[in-house]
XYZ file of C-alpha atoms in Angstrom:
559
model
C -130.839 82.965 184.784
C -127.752 81.234 183.413
C -125.209 83.632 181.939
C -122.229 83.087 179.714
C -119.248 85.367 179.242
C -117.921 85.581 175.694
C -114.756 87.098 174.346
C -115.558 90.528 172.962
C -115.383 91.122 169.238
C -115.304 94.581 167.717
C -116.777 93.555 164.369
C -118.942 90.893 162.780
C -116.049 90.233 160.387
C -113.947 89.137 163.356
C -116.720 86.776 164.471
C -116.836 85.166 161.017
C -113.040 84.806 160.983
C -113.171 83.015 164.342
C -115.162 80.215 162.697
C -112.373 79.430 160.200
C -111.216 75.891 160.973
C -114.244 75.133 163.187
C -115.470 71.733 161.983
C -118.625 71.592 164.086
C -121.995 71.842 162.328
C -122.677 75.527 161.871
C -125.593 75.757 159.453
C -128.431 73.431 158.515
C -131.470 73.656 156.308
C -133.463 71.132 154.349
C -130.917 69.338 152.191
C -127.881 71.318 153.405
C -125.403 70.758 156.243
C -122.362 73.046 156.534
C -119.626 73.185 159.133
C -118.714 76.549 160.554
C -115.526 76.352 158.504
C -117.669 75.857 155.400
C -119.684 78.917 156.367
C -116.570 81.064 156.826
C -115.115 79.797 153.542
C -118.379 80.417 151.694
C -118.552 83.925 153.101
C -114.950 84.599 152.045
C -115.657 83.438 148.475
C -118.694 85.672 148.223
C -116.770 88.602 149.696
C -114.146 88.221 146.966
C -116.851 88.084 144.294
C -118.571 91.131 145.772
C -115.372 93.178 145.665
C -115.071 92.384 141.963
C -118.705 93.256 141.191
C -119.089 96.537 143.087
C -118.222 99.557 140.900
C -115.462 101.798 142.177
C -116.806 104.799 144.044
C -120.252 103.249 144.592
C -121.689 102.743 148.064
C -120.758 99.188 149.122
C -124.356 98.064 149.425
C -125.958 94.856 148.235
C -129.598 93.896 148.359
C -130.644 90.412 149.424
C -134.045 89.269 148.150
C -134.125 85.696 149.395
C -136.078 83.313 151.562
C -134.192 81.945 154.581
C -131.859 79.799 152.485
C -128.190 79.128 153.373
C -127.241 81.857 150.905
C -128.672 84.497 153.250
C -126.270 84.040 156.202
C -123.413 83.391 153.744
C -123.976 86.805 152.176
C -124.286 88.422 155.595
C -120.870 87.008 156.428
C -119.524 88.084 153.041
C -120.685 91.655 153.545
C -119.074 91.748 156.985
C -115.743 90.480 155.659
C -115.757 92.880 152.699
C -116.813 95.964 154.659
C -120.130 96.163 152.805
C -123.733 96.502 153.999
C -126.742 94.272 153.352
C -130.135 95.755 152.624
C -132.737 93.113 153.398
C -135.364 93.347 150.656
C -138.922 92.387 151.606
C -140.391 89.923 149.053
C -143.946 90.970 149.878
C -143.304 94.403 148.360
C -144.354 94.889 144.763
C -143.762 97.091 141.739
C -142.638 100.649 142.359
C -142.425 100.088 146.117
C -140.035 97.172 145.645
C -137.924 99.159 143.183
C -137.907 102.089 145.588
C -136.422 99.946 148.381
C -133.579 98.715 146.148
C -132.811 102.083 144.575
C -133.172 104.065 147.806
C -130.523 101.945 149.533
C -128.215 102.318 146.509
C -127.747 98.593 145.982
C -125.468 97.875 143.015
C -125.708 94.108 143.505
C -128.958 92.244 144.170
C -128.838 88.620 145.322
C -132.074 86.744 144.681
C -133.554 83.387 143.664
C -135.491 82.216 140.635
C -138.827 82.306 142.472
C -138.511 86.086 142.845
C -137.421 86.966 139.319
C -141.037 87.715 138.269
C -141.128 90.452 140.926
C -138.252 92.226 139.189
C -139.700 92.157 135.685
C -140.262 95.640 134.321
C -138.728 97.421 137.322
C -136.433 100.394 136.791
C -133.234 99.206 138.470
C -130.433 101.110 136.732
C -126.931 99.667 137.087
C -128.037 96.871 139.434
C -126.277 93.524 138.889
C -128.667 90.652 139.680
C -127.263 87.337 140.965
C -129.640 84.349 140.955
C -128.401 81.862 143.531
C -130.184 78.712 142.361
C -128.707 78.685 138.844
C -125.675 77.114 137.179
C -124.486 80.586 136.156
C -124.221 81.599 139.809
C -122.126 78.546 140.629
C -119.804 79.297 137.720
C -119.472 82.906 138.886
C -118.427 81.805 142.387
C -116.085 78.990 141.331
C -112.936 81.134 140.798
C -113.155 82.422 144.379
C -113.586 79.121 146.227
C -110.072 79.296 147.672
C -110.540 82.734 149.222
C -109.803 83.233 152.894
C -111.520 85.619 155.324
C -110.019 89.085 155.312
C -108.325 88.845 151.920
C -110.930 90.832 149.939
C -112.291 94.130 151.236
C -114.072 96.949 149.491
C -113.516 99.301 152.422
C -111.481 98.957 155.637
C -113.488 97.091 158.266
C -114.065 98.552 161.702
C -116.774 98.744 164.384
C -118.330 101.769 162.637
C -118.591 100.001 159.259
C -122.178 99.832 158.004
C -123.420 96.250 158.210
C -127.202 96.329 157.847
C -129.756 98.574 156.191
C -132.925 97.008 157.484
C -136.338 98.406 156.796
C -138.992 99.182 159.345
C -142.139 97.098 158.912
C -143.920 99.641 156.733
C -147.326 98.866 158.273
C -148.105 102.568 158.670
C -146.183 104.202 155.831
C -143.135 104.036 153.578
C -140.477 101.908 155.277
C -137.293 103.563 156.515
C -133.885 101.903 156.212
C -132.307 101.849 159.667
C -128.522 101.663 159.835
C -126.748 99.065 161.968
C -122.963 98.996 162.153
C -120.769 95.938 162.622
C -119.882 97.103 166.108
C -123.498 97.472 167.212
C -124.480 94.087 165.783
C -121.537 92.377 167.495
C -122.401 94.026 170.820
C -126.079 93.121 170.468
C -125.219 89.489 169.812
C -122.864 89.313 172.790
C -125.438 90.977 175.045
C -128.072 88.369 174.187
C -125.600 85.526 174.720
C -125.071 86.778 178.269
C -128.687 87.717 178.946
C -130.227 84.476 177.647
C -127.439 82.044 178.492
C -126.761 80.991 174.888
C -124.391 77.998 174.713
C -122.079 76.534 172.061
C -124.228 73.410 171.942
C -127.425 75.365 171.253
C -129.126 75.270 167.868
C -130.842 78.497 166.831
C -133.925 77.923 164.703
C -134.439 80.905 162.380
C -138.008 80.880 161.100
C -138.642 84.638 161.087
C -137.667 86.336 157.797
C -134.006 87.335 157.661
C -134.719 90.612 155.875
C -136.048 91.779 159.267
C -133.867 92.864 162.159
C -135.314 90.312 164.600
C -133.907 87.247 162.831
C -130.462 88.750 162.249
C -129.935 90.663 165.492
C -131.661 88.341 167.978
C -131.084 84.928 166.352
C -128.165 84.859 163.891
C -125.838 87.269 165.714
C -125.900 85.574 169.153
C -125.406 82.197 167.471
C -122.342 83.578 165.677
C -120.959 85.070 168.896
C -121.413 81.876 170.932
C -120.518 79.466 168.136
C -123.981 77.897 168.337
C -125.522 76.124 165.371
C -128.075 77.719 163.048
C -131.045 75.953 161.429
C -133.066 77.681 158.745
C -136.717 77.487 157.713
C -137.329 79.151 154.337
C -140.572 80.706 155.569
C -142.415 80.527 158.870
C -144.868 77.638 159.094
C -146.980 76.988 162.172
C -147.625 73.366 161.171
C -143.954 72.804 160.315
C -142.575 74.383 163.478
C -142.376 71.362 165.801
C -141.296 68.908 163.072
C -138.445 71.299 162.236
C -137.500 71.753 165.873
C -137.258 67.976 166.284
C -135.390 67.389 163.007
C -132.793 70.080 163.638
C -132.501 69.566 167.399
C -133.371 73.235 167.889
C -133.109 74.705 171.390
C -133.779 78.421 170.778
C -135.931 80.514 168.456
C -137.122 84.076 168.067
C -140.552 85.399 167.188
C -142.304 88.650 166.408
C -145.896 89.711 166.016
C -148.519 86.973 165.873
C -146.231 83.959 165.368
C -146.941 82.615 168.870
C -150.684 82.905 168.310
C -150.375 80.938 165.074
C -148.509 78.170 166.906
C -151.121 78.049 169.650
C -153.869 77.816 167.011
C -152.502 74.492 165.688
C -154.340 71.335 166.881
C -153.061 70.055 170.205
C -151.170 66.739 170.124
C -150.016 64.353 172.854
C -146.387 64.887 171.793
C -146.444 68.701 171.970
C -143.682 68.547 174.589
C -141.551 65.960 172.799
C -138.705 68.208 171.679
C -135.516 69.857 172.929
C -136.635 73.463 172.625
C -135.879 75.371 175.823
C -136.322 79.069 175.056
C -138.070 81.550 172.790
C -137.211 85.240 172.686
C -139.312 87.927 171.047
C -141.940 90.617 171.294
C -145.701 91.069 171.267
C -146.766 87.604 172.375
C -148.530 89.030 175.427
C -148.761 87.620 178.949
C -151.757 85.367 178.219
C -150.245 83.640 175.190
C -146.836 83.417 176.864
C -148.407 81.440 179.705
C -150.393 79.277 177.278
C -147.258 78.491 175.281
C -145.322 77.429 178.368
C -148.203 75.258 179.587
C -148.722 73.518 176.256
C -145.196 73.176 174.854
C -143.115 73.386 178.026
C -141.075 76.246 176.563
C -140.330 79.500 178.344
C -140.868 82.612 176.272
C -138.869 85.689 177.228
C -140.593 88.862 176.133
C -138.014 91.519 175.429
C -138.072 94.984 174.006
C -135.572 96.656 171.787
C -136.314 99.521 169.470
C -135.657 98.327 165.907
C -133.311 101.242 165.429
C -131.379 100.488 168.616
C -132.305 103.637 170.493
C -133.755 101.958 173.576
C -133.738 98.539 175.194
C -135.503 96.954 178.141
C -134.114 93.931 179.959
C -136.187 91.365 181.766
C -134.877 90.417 185.209
C -135.972 87.547 187.481
C -138.005 89.940 189.647
C -139.979 91.396 186.706
C -143.694 91.409 187.635
C -146.236 89.524 185.533
C -147.243 91.621 182.548
C -144.197 93.885 182.706
C -141.482 93.944 180.053
C -138.615 94.735 182.407
C -136.397 97.656 183.370
C -134.206 99.956 181.328
C -131.017 98.386 180.031
C -127.787 99.633 181.666
C -126.852 103.055 180.352
C -130.333 103.897 179.083
C -132.084 106.891 180.653
C -135.596 105.809 179.772
C -138.667 107.826 180.652
C -142.378 107.664 179.859
C -143.494 111.123 178.796
C -146.518 112.971 177.519
C -145.764 113.461 173.826
C -147.358 116.909 173.762
C -145.753 118.425 176.843
C -142.606 116.325 177.257
C -143.428 115.963 180.955
C -142.970 112.634 182.702
C -146.195 110.674 183.067
C -147.505 109.703 186.487
C -146.420 106.326 187.888
C -148.899 103.555 187.197
C -151.306 102.615 189.981
C -152.854 99.156 190.199
C -155.749 97.581 192.061
C -155.185 94.533 194.254
C -156.114 92.425 191.229
C -153.412 94.120 189.143
C -155.766 96.332 187.136
C -154.241 99.580 185.862
C -156.226 102.374 187.508
C -154.808 105.532 185.925
C -154.099 104.677 182.307
C -154.910 108.134 180.978
C -152.285 109.720 183.236
C -149.708 106.912 183.223
C -149.490 105.885 179.550
C -147.095 107.893 177.415
C -144.340 107.538 174.830
C -141.110 105.820 175.816
C -138.075 108.041 175.256
C -134.382 107.667 175.917
C -133.034 110.898 177.392
C -129.443 109.679 177.522
C -126.876 108.413 175.061
C -128.133 105.694 172.761
C -126.782 103.644 169.857
C -129.298 104.850 167.250
C -127.236 105.198 164.062
C -129.777 106.935 161.888
C -131.729 106.180 158.738
C -130.183 105.910 155.307
C -130.803 109.109 153.333
C -133.808 110.153 155.453
C -132.918 113.209 157.545
C -136.560 114.105 158.224
C -137.347 110.760 159.841
C -134.051 110.866 161.709
C -134.843 114.314 163.109
C -138.274 113.103 164.222
C -136.644 110.307 166.210
C -134.200 112.729 167.851
C -136.539 115.533 168.850
C -135.286 117.782 171.652
C -132.115 115.710 171.926
C -134.025 112.606 173.040
C -134.668 109.350 171.213
C -138.427 108.896 170.726
C -139.327 105.219 170.318
C -142.839 105.675 168.940
C -144.044 103.108 171.503
C -146.454 103.557 174.392
C -145.568 102.346 177.874
C -146.453 102.894 181.501
C -144.086 102.603 184.455
C -144.696 101.489 188.025
C -143.188 102.942 191.193
C -140.353 100.375 191.122
C -139.336 101.383 187.595
C -140.720 98.374 185.726
C -142.042 99.186 182.280
C -145.212 97.803 180.687
C -145.822 97.859 176.927
C -149.067 99.583 175.916
C -148.860 99.671 172.111
C -147.634 101.967 169.355
C -148.227 105.684 169.292
C -150.095 105.119 166.033
C -152.346 102.669 167.891
C -153.616 105.110 170.458
C -157.348 105.802 170.588
C -159.141 108.794 172.007
C -162.616 107.799 173.190
C -164.820 110.348 174.909
C -161.751 112.516 175.616
C -159.913 109.596 177.223
C -156.713 108.152 175.752
C -156.670 104.367 175.365
C -153.912 102.045 174.127
C -154.877 99.364 171.628
C -152.451 96.824 173.098
C -154.040 97.058 176.541
C -157.458 96.152 175.122
C -155.931 93.446 172.898
C -154.312 91.785 175.898
C -157.740 91.539 177.521
C -159.457 90.199 174.398
C -156.664 87.600 174.053
C -158.178 85.802 177.049
C -161.316 84.883 175.095
C -160.899 81.239 174.220
C -163.290 81.402 171.250
C -160.787 83.512 169.281
C -157.242 82.798 168.157
C -156.315 86.452 167.724
C -157.545 89.993 168.179
C -156.565 93.334 166.706
C -157.840 96.579 168.179
C -157.806 99.873 166.287
C -159.539 103.225 166.061
C -162.338 104.165 163.704
C -163.637 107.752 163.598
C -166.488 108.692 165.900
C -169.371 110.412 164.036
C -168.866 113.568 166.113
C -165.288 113.689 167.422
C -162.478 111.416 168.447
C -162.529 107.649 167.988
C -164.588 104.535 168.496
C -163.047 101.188 169.469
C -163.156 98.492 166.796
C -161.788 94.962 167.038
C -161.054 92.313 164.431
C -161.395 88.791 165.798
C -160.097 85.600 164.207
C -162.254 82.775 165.518
C -161.021 79.305 166.415
C -161.779 76.540 163.958
C -165.334 75.354 164.478
C -166.308 78.406 166.569
C -168.656 81.176 165.495
C -169.014 84.654 166.888
C -171.889 84.454 169.358
C -172.703 87.938 170.695
C -174.091 86.728 174.017
C -170.937 84.694 174.737
C -168.707 87.639 173.858
C -170.743 90.011 176.012
C -170.522 87.641 178.997
C -166.778 87.426 178.509
C -166.439 91.236 178.436
C -168.508 91.657 181.611
C -166.242 89.184 183.425
C -163.031 91.160 182.756
C -162.331 93.275 185.811
C -159.694 95.378 184.053
C -161.850 96.268 181.054
C -162.625 99.965 181.482
C -166.049 101.293 180.612
C -164.773 102.870 177.385
C -162.735 99.885 176.225
C -165.372 97.402 174.926
C -165.349 97.380 171.112
C -168.194 99.280 169.507
C -167.649 97.300 166.298
C -166.426 93.714 165.889
C -165.196 92.442 162.530
C -165.020 88.651 162.266
C -162.152 87.578 160.003
C -160.734 84.245 158.885
C -157.232 85.505 159.683
C -155.820 88.801 160.869
C -154.013 90.758 158.138
C -150.312 90.898 158.887
C -147.109 92.325 157.523
C -144.335 90.052 156.297
C -142.975 89.978 159.856
C -146.276 88.749 161.365
C -147.201 92.118 162.827
C -150.821 93.182 162.522
C -151.359 95.386 159.484
C -153.539 97.906 161.284
C -153.313 100.405 158.438
C -155.475 98.153 156.252
C -157.929 97.522 159.096
C -158.283 101.233 159.826
C -158.680 101.951 156.124
C -161.602 99.518 155.791
C -163.146 100.511 159.132
C -166.560 98.804 159.265
C -167.197 99.044 155.502
C -165.877 95.643 154.438
C -166.924 92.253 153.106
C -166.441 90.443 156.424
C -169.296 90.065 158.935
C -169.418 93.052 161.296
C -171.318 93.259 164.573
C -171.941 96.532 166.383
C -173.558 98.110 169.410
C -175.838 100.990 168.332
C -175.278 102.552 171.762
C -172.392 102.094 174.209
C -174.575 99.973 176.515
C -176.631 97.949 174.036
C -175.924 94.394 172.912
C -174.172 93.427 169.702
C -176.233 93.043 166.554
C -175.314 92.527 162.884
C -174.321 95.630 160.953
C -176.895 95.344 158.173
C -177.054 97.435 154.981
C -179.914 99.381 156.572
C -177.825 100.075 159.682
C -174.883 101.090 157.516
C -177.044 103.559 155.595
C -178.212 105.079 158.864
C -174.632 105.351 160.090
C -173.604 107.122 156.905
C -176.391 109.645 157.360
C -175.152 110.313 160.900
C -171.567 110.817 159.717
C -172.700 113.077 156.879
C -174.663 115.252 159.301
C -171.385 115.921 161.132
C -169.354 116.400 157.909
C -167.218 113.360 158.805
C -168.435 110.821 156.235
C -165.272 111.204 154.162
C -163.293 109.703 157.051
C -165.049 106.360 156.435
C -166.446 106.434 152.899
C -163.426 107.588 150.909
């Protein structure tokens, strides 16, 4: 792998200042082209405005409720220069939840756009100054500060420990937590990815993941800023617009999370799928099957990485990483896979000659970092912080297994673990198998309560255009999978038009678990573990309810 050494920077503010006088193209979007000097100057002007707007004694926090417009990276740079922190506000949140995110992070300034003003109507946002970027009033407000230079206006002294980001967890399983990221950690993360991925000055980073999420800022914007690479913005991710954007902007690098790769693979194939300059994608949760499909179709290598959103653990992929593995622990990390109940290390993974995991129940556990780690805590959430730091370790909340050579394999989230007939299963392991079925574009696996005890396996399948769910075809596919354990086949299959996702393209399993098999979509089921699939009819559903009621477990499904 090509590596590049970059001059170290202690803060993001220093990285922005380095771009002063750089006349190369630094930022592009539809209708906008800015040099890096323009970017640094724009950030300096906004930093000066921010210093004027923030009340004395208030936390130097601003909320940013924007699509991926040029204003987003300009305000990131402004916050860095001023010694302030940006709370990325998720535009898919609504009402009290949206207000809670803004108030909880103590934002006294909120930067937004006209399209999102209806979301703010009627919300209790005391003492919050709202700036609307696509208005004449905003331009007039900025005008007096157009001559500002980087470093002239600060609200607090800037150093590596200065808070830079307050970015929320996805919120797919509960109220989102605002993780803290300092300027020093963001600068180090950007430099690390430049070296690891061989980012060059002549690269163009295409940012299509939402910038309120850590992935776009930490893995896309920050390494571009460190290397002096260009940045191209897409307001919102679009599978159909992906390749046209890549060609228009000359993009060479992008990041992804969740199901974005599946959405791209679901687009109609074209003869010119390889006619572009894209060379690398970096992200998580694409899976080995879709990674291979993406490389075959588009000629682009995807590097699957792992980094805890909060920064407590990282895994680096090396050239000798086996197929299906994520990589080894990053230097300095003392990672272990442990049984969450006992804290004991799990057994090393054993595989068949075909690469099938043979001892999943004993090998799969939670990934923890037993050594020093850069986790900087959650904003005003000591309970969640303590949960992450139990027994002096950092608990990632993610399931892994580890082979004898120390390579780690992702097995899902702790919340996505199923217990079937007293055996622990990981949803991600089953999903990776179902991803091979060519009739479907995506699969989500989750637990539904067993009528007696434990869980049953349920899967939601999004079918390819023009394909229907044919039970016999699905059953033949399942029988052909050598690594599908006897307790892994889904007992229920929900056929959906599209998998429900969070704003960051991660599967919203909470909604799937909540609906279980009582939903408006077609559901197929196997009345016994060995029978074939048949439609879940109203009569069958009534019989199931009677069974659950006889075990006093009906309230787990019919709430």
